[in-house]
Amino acid sequence: SQQGEEDPQALSIQEGENATMNCSYKTSINNLQWYRQNSGRGLVHLILIRSNEREKHSGRLRVTLDTSKKSSSLLITASRAADTASYFCATDASNFGNEKLTFGTGTRLTIIP
Amino acid sequence: SAVISQKPSRDICQRGTSLTIQCQVDSQVTMMFWYRQQPGQSLTLIATANQGSEATYESGFVIDKFPISRPNLTFSTLTVSNMSPEDSSIYLCSVVRLTQYFGPGTRLTVL
C-alpha cells in the first residue's frame, strides 16, 4: 500500500500568504523528500531531510520531520503564483538510502494572484 | 544534478498495441527507476532497472506486461505491452545522484 498520505489534498491561498502541507507515513525511513510537479510533468526535487534531522530550510521552504509521529510538514513562505503546482512527499526506507521512493498522495496548491 | 530525457513525450495508442518508452541520462548511473502516475494520482514504482541484470519489479507489476531493458549505464527502455485504457498514465524514469532526479515523463493515452 502507498506509504505516505498528505493533507490537505488541495489548498488555495492568496499570493503572499504562507502555505503548509503535511505528510504522514507508516514505517521507519532513512530520509523524506519533497517534490514539486507542474502540470503533470516531471518532478523537481525540493528538499531532503534525513531521519536524524528535525528541521531544514531552503530559501522560502521550511521542512520539519517528526519521526515519533511519522510526519513531516512543508512550509512555503511568501507564496508566489509560480508556486502553483502539486507537491509530493516521498520516503526512502531502503537499506542503502536514496533508492526506491514511496510517494504520498500529493497536495494540489493553487496560489491566487 | 542529472539531465534526463524521455521519448516520446506523449502518445495516443490503440488497445492491444505496445509502446516502448526510452530514457536517456547524461552520465552513467547504476540504477534507473520507472514510475507510473495514473491520472490524478501519485507516483507508483514499477521496477528498478540495473545494468547487466534483470529488472526488479514491485508488487503488482510483472515483466510480461512491462518488459524493461538496460543495455548500458545511460539508457533504459520500458515497454507497456498489450495496452488497455487502464494503462493511460504518465510514465517517468528517474535516477539517483545524491537525490533522485526525474525525467519529464511520457504521457500515454490508450483508446
Short mmCIF file of C-alpha atoms in Angstrom, two decimals:
data_model
loop_
_atom_site.label_atom_id
_atom_site.label_comp_id
_atom_site.label_asym_id
_atom_site.label_seq_id
_atom_site.Cartn_x
_atom_site.Cartn_y
_atom_site.Cartn_z
CA SER A 1 0.00 0.00 0.00
CA GLN A 2 1.08 3.55 -0.53
CA GLN A 3 3.09 4.72 2.39
CA GLY A 4 2.55 8.44 2.50
CA GLU A 5 -0.61 10.39 2.90
CA GLU A 6 -0.75 14.12 2.54
CA ASP A 7 -3.17 16.71 3.64
CA PRO A 8 -4.77 18.76 2.54
CA GLN A 9 -5.44 17.21 -0.85
CA ALA A 10 -5.94 20.69 -2.26
CA LEU A 11 -5.07 24.13 -0.95
CA SER A 12 -5.83 27.58 -2.37
CA ILE A 13 -4.30 30.69 -0.85
CA GLN A 14 -3.67 34.29 -1.79
CA GLU A 15 -0.32 35.29 -3.16
CA GLY A 16 1.97 36.36 -0.36
CA GLU A 17 0.44 34.05 2.23
CA ASN A 18 2.20 31.02 3.64
CA ALA A 19 1.25 27.50 2.57
CA THR A 20 1.62 24.47 4.81
CA MET A 21 1.33 20.88 3.65
CA ASN A 22 1.55 17.80 5.82
CA CYS A 23 2.70 14.28 5.14
CA SER A 24 2.32 11.14 7.21
CA TYR A 25 3.99 7.81 6.66
CA LYS A 26 3.86 4.36 8.18
CA THR A 27 7.29 2.76 8.56
CA SER A 28 10.82 3.72 9.55
CA ILE A 29 12.67 5.78 6.97
CA ASN A 30 16.17 6.87 6.03
CA ASN A 31 15.02 10.19 4.71
CA LEU A 32 11.97 12.08 3.49
CA GLN A 33 11.94 14.22 0.39
CA TRP A 34 9.58 16.79 -1.05
CA TYR A 35 8.97 17.18 -4.76
CA ARG A 36 7.04 19.64 -6.91
CA GLN A 37 5.23 18.70 -10.09
CA ASN A 38 3.93 21.27 -12.54
CA SER A 39 1.06 20.36 -14.86
CA GLY A 40 1.53 16.59 -14.62
CA ARG A 41 5.07 16.69 -15.93
CA GLY A 42 8.39 15.64 -14.39
CA LEU A 43 9.09 16.07 -10.73
CA VAL A 44 11.50 18.61 -9.32
CA HIS A 45 13.33 17.75 -6.13
CA LEU A 46 12.85 20.46 -3.50
CA ILE A 47 14.44 19.32 -0.29
CA LEU A 48 15.61 16.22 1.56
CA ILE A 49 15.53 15.77 5.31
CA ARG A 50 17.27 12.84 6.95
CA SER A 51 15.75 10.77 9.72
CA ASN A 52 18.10 12.29 12.30
CA GLU A 53 17.17 15.85 11.35
CA ARG A 54 14.20 17.75 12.69
CA GLU A 55 14.11 20.86 10.55
CA LYS A 56 15.63 22.08 7.33
CA HIS A 57 15.45 25.30 5.36
CA SER A 58 15.99 26.09 1.72
CA GLY A 59 15.10 29.56 0.53
CA ARG A 60 11.38 30.05 1.16
CA LEU A 61 10.96 26.39 2.06
CA ARG A 62 10.95 25.01 5.58
CA VAL A 63 10.59 21.30 6.22
CA THR A 64 10.08 19.63 9.58
CA LEU A 65 10.26 15.95 10.43
CA ASP A 66 8.85 14.25 13.49
CA THR A 67 9.88 10.59 13.38
CA SER A 68 7.99 9.81 16.58
CA LYS A 69 4.77 10.85 14.88
CA LYS A 70 5.91 9.68 11.46
CA SER A 71 5.01 13.00 9.94
CA SER A 72 6.55 15.88 8.05
CA SER A 73 5.42 19.32 7.01
CA LEU A 74 6.42 21.60 4.16
CA LEU A 75 6.01 25.33 4.64
CA ILE A 76 6.28 27.71 1.70
CA THR A 77 6.54 31.29 2.87
CA ALA A 78 5.53 34.39 0.93
CA SER A 79 3.89 32.33 -1.79
CA ARG A 80 4.05 33.32 -5.44
CA ALA A 81 1.88 32.47 -8.41
CA ALA A 82 4.74 30.32 -9.73
CA ASP A 83 4.40 28.08 -6.67
CA THR A 84 1.14 26.73 -8.08
CA ALA A 85 1.82 23.02 -8.51
CA SER A 86 1.31 19.63 -6.93
CA TYR A 87 3.59 18.80 -4.04
CA PHE A 88 4.52 15.26 -3.05
CA CYS A 89 6.39 13.86 -0.12
CA ALA A 90 8.41 10.71 -0.73
CA THR A 91 10.03 8.42 1.78
CA ASP A 92 13.14 6.33 1.36
CA ALA A 93 13.22 3.25 3.55
CA SER A 94 15.81 1.33 1.53
CA ASN A 95 18.82 -0.37 3.08
CA PHE A 96 21.39 1.89 1.48
CA GLY A 97 19.41 5.06 1.22
CA ASN A 98 18.33 7.08 -1.81
CA GLU A 99 16.89 4.19 -3.72
CA LYS A 100 13.23 3.31 -4.11
CA LEU A 101 10.90 6.07 -3.09
CA THR A 102 7.36 5.72 -1.84
CA PHE A 103 5.27 8.74 -2.71
CA GLY A 104 2.47 10.37 -0.81
CA THR A 105 -0.86 11.22 -2.32
CA GLY A 106 0.09 14.82 -3.02
CA THR A 107 -1.28 18.26 -2.33
CA ARG A 108 -2.53 20.43 -5.15
CA LEU A 109 -1.53 24.01 -4.29
CA THR A 110 -3.09 26.96 -6.08
CA ILE A 111 -1.79 30.46 -5.49
CA ILE A 112 -4.35 33.13 -6.30
CA PRO A 113 -2.75 36.31 -7.68
CA SER B 1 22.42 17.10 -10.94
CA ALA B 2 21.29 14.84 -13.77
CA VAL B 3 19.74 15.61 -17.12
CA ILE B 4 17.19 13.03 -18.18
CA SER B 5 15.28 12.87 -21.43
CA GLN B 6 12.39 10.64 -22.36
CA LYS B 7 10.89 9.69 -25.69
CA PRO B 8 8.16 10.01 -26.67
CA SER B 9 6.85 12.87 -24.57
CA ARG B 10 3.31 11.74 -25.29
CA ASP B 11 1.45 9.22 -27.38
CA ILE B 12 -2.04 8.04 -28.10
CA CYS B 13 -2.27 4.31 -28.71
CA GLN B 14 -4.88 1.76 -29.58
CA ARG B 15 -5.95 -1.00 -27.24
CA GLY B 16 -3.90 -4.18 -27.65
CA THR B 17 -0.78 -2.49 -29.01
CA SER B 18 2.55 -1.94 -27.25
CA LEU B 19 4.63 1.17 -26.70
CA THR B 20 8.30 1.41 -25.81
CA ILE B 21 9.44 4.42 -23.81
CA GLN B 22 13.07 5.45 -23.85
CA CYS B 23 15.00 7.10 -21.05
CA GLN B 24 18.42 8.67 -21.58
CA VAL B 25 20.65 10.06 -18.83
CA ASP B 26 23.54 12.46 -19.36
CA SER B 27 26.01 10.31 -17.42
CA GLN B 28 26.41 6.79 -16.11
CA VAL B 29 24.22 5.62 -13.25
CA THR B 30 23.91 2.26 -11.59
CA MET B 31 20.17 2.18 -11.04
CA MET B 32 17.32 3.60 -13.03
CA PHE B 33 13.76 3.57 -11.82
CA TRP B 34 10.47 3.50 -13.68
CA TYR B 35 7.36 5.03 -12.13
CA ARG B 36 3.75 5.26 -13.21
CA GLN B 37 1.43 8.11 -12.34
CA GLN B 38 -2.19 7.40 -13.13
CA PRO B 39 -4.49 10.37 -13.76
CA GLY B 40 -4.84 12.48 -10.65
CA GLN B 41 -2.80 10.05 -8.61
CA SER B 42 0.61 9.90 -7.03
CA LEU B 43 3.63 8.03 -8.37
CA THR B 44 3.98 4.28 -8.03
CA LEU B 45 7.27 2.50 -8.59
CA ILE B 46 7.05 -0.11 -11.34
CA ALA B 47 10.56 -1.52 -11.30
CA THR B 48 14.24 -0.90 -10.76
CA ALA B 49 16.48 -1.39 -13.77
CA ASN B 50 20.10 -2.39 -13.16
CA GLN B 51 22.60 -2.69 -15.94
CA GLY B 52 23.59 -6.29 -16.61
CA SER B 53 20.82 -7.93 -14.62
CA GLU B 54 17.10 -8.50 -14.69
CA ALA B 55 14.91 -5.65 -13.58
CA THR B 56 13.34 -5.91 -10.14
CA TYR B 57 9.57 -5.47 -10.23
CA GLU B 58 7.38 -4.15 -7.47
CA SER B 59 4.29 -5.93 -6.28
CA GLY B 60 1.53 -5.72 -8.85
CA PHE B 61 3.85 -5.31 -11.83
CA VAL B 62 5.14 -8.16 -13.99
CA ILE B 63 7.79 -8.46 -16.64
CA ASP B 64 5.38 -9.74 -19.30
CA LYS B 65 3.37 -6.55 -19.06
CA PHE B 66 6.24 -4.11 -18.50
CA PRO B 67 9.43 -5.53 -20.01
CA ILE B 68 12.47 -3.38 -19.30
CA SER B 69 15.82 -3.20 -20.99
CA ARG B 70 19.02 -1.69 -19.62
CA PRO B 71 21.68 -2.13 -22.27
CA ASN B 72 24.15 0.33 -20.75
CA LEU B 73 24.63 2.71 -17.85
CA THR B 74 22.97 5.71 -19.51
CA PHE B 75 19.90 4.21 -21.16
CA SER B 76 16.81 2.18 -20.38
CA THR B 77 13.52 1.34 -22.04
CA LEU B 78 10.14 0.43 -20.59
CA THR B 79 7.59 -1.29 -22.79
CA VAL B 80 3.91 -1.18 -21.97
CA SER B 81 2.54 -4.33 -23.59
CA ASN B 82 -0.93 -5.25 -24.78
CA MET B 83 -2.25 -1.92 -23.64
CA SER B 84 -5.69 -1.22 -22.27
CA PRO B 85 -7.29 2.11 -21.28
CA GLU B 86 -6.26 1.41 -17.68
CA ASP B 87 -2.64 1.85 -18.77
CA SER B 88 -3.27 5.51 -19.56
CA SER B 89 -0.78 7.24 -17.30
CA ILE B 90 2.33 9.32 -17.17
CA TYR B 91 5.41 7.11 -17.11
CA LEU B 92 8.55 8.58 -15.56
CA CYS B 93 12.08 7.34 -15.27
CA SER B 94 14.40 8.50 -12.54
CA VAL B 95 17.99 8.16 -11.41
CA VAL B 96 19.80 8.71 -8.17
CA ARG B 97 22.67 11.13 -7.88
CA LEU B 98 22.71 12.21 -4.23
CA THR B 99 18.99 12.79 -4.70
CA GLN B 100 16.54 11.40 -7.19
CA TYR B 101 16.08 13.16 -10.50
CA PHE B 102 13.12 12.55 -12.72
CA GLY B 103 12.67 12.66 -16.44
CA PRO B 104 9.95 14.88 -17.93
CA GLY B 105 7.60 11.92 -18.29
CA THR B 106 5.74 10.23 -21.12
CA ARG B 107 2.02 10.86 -21.20
CA LEU B 108 0.28 7.79 -22.58
CA THR B 109 -3.35 7.67 -23.57
CA VAL B 110 -4.84 4.34 -24.59
CA LEU B 111 -8.08 4.40 -26.53
#
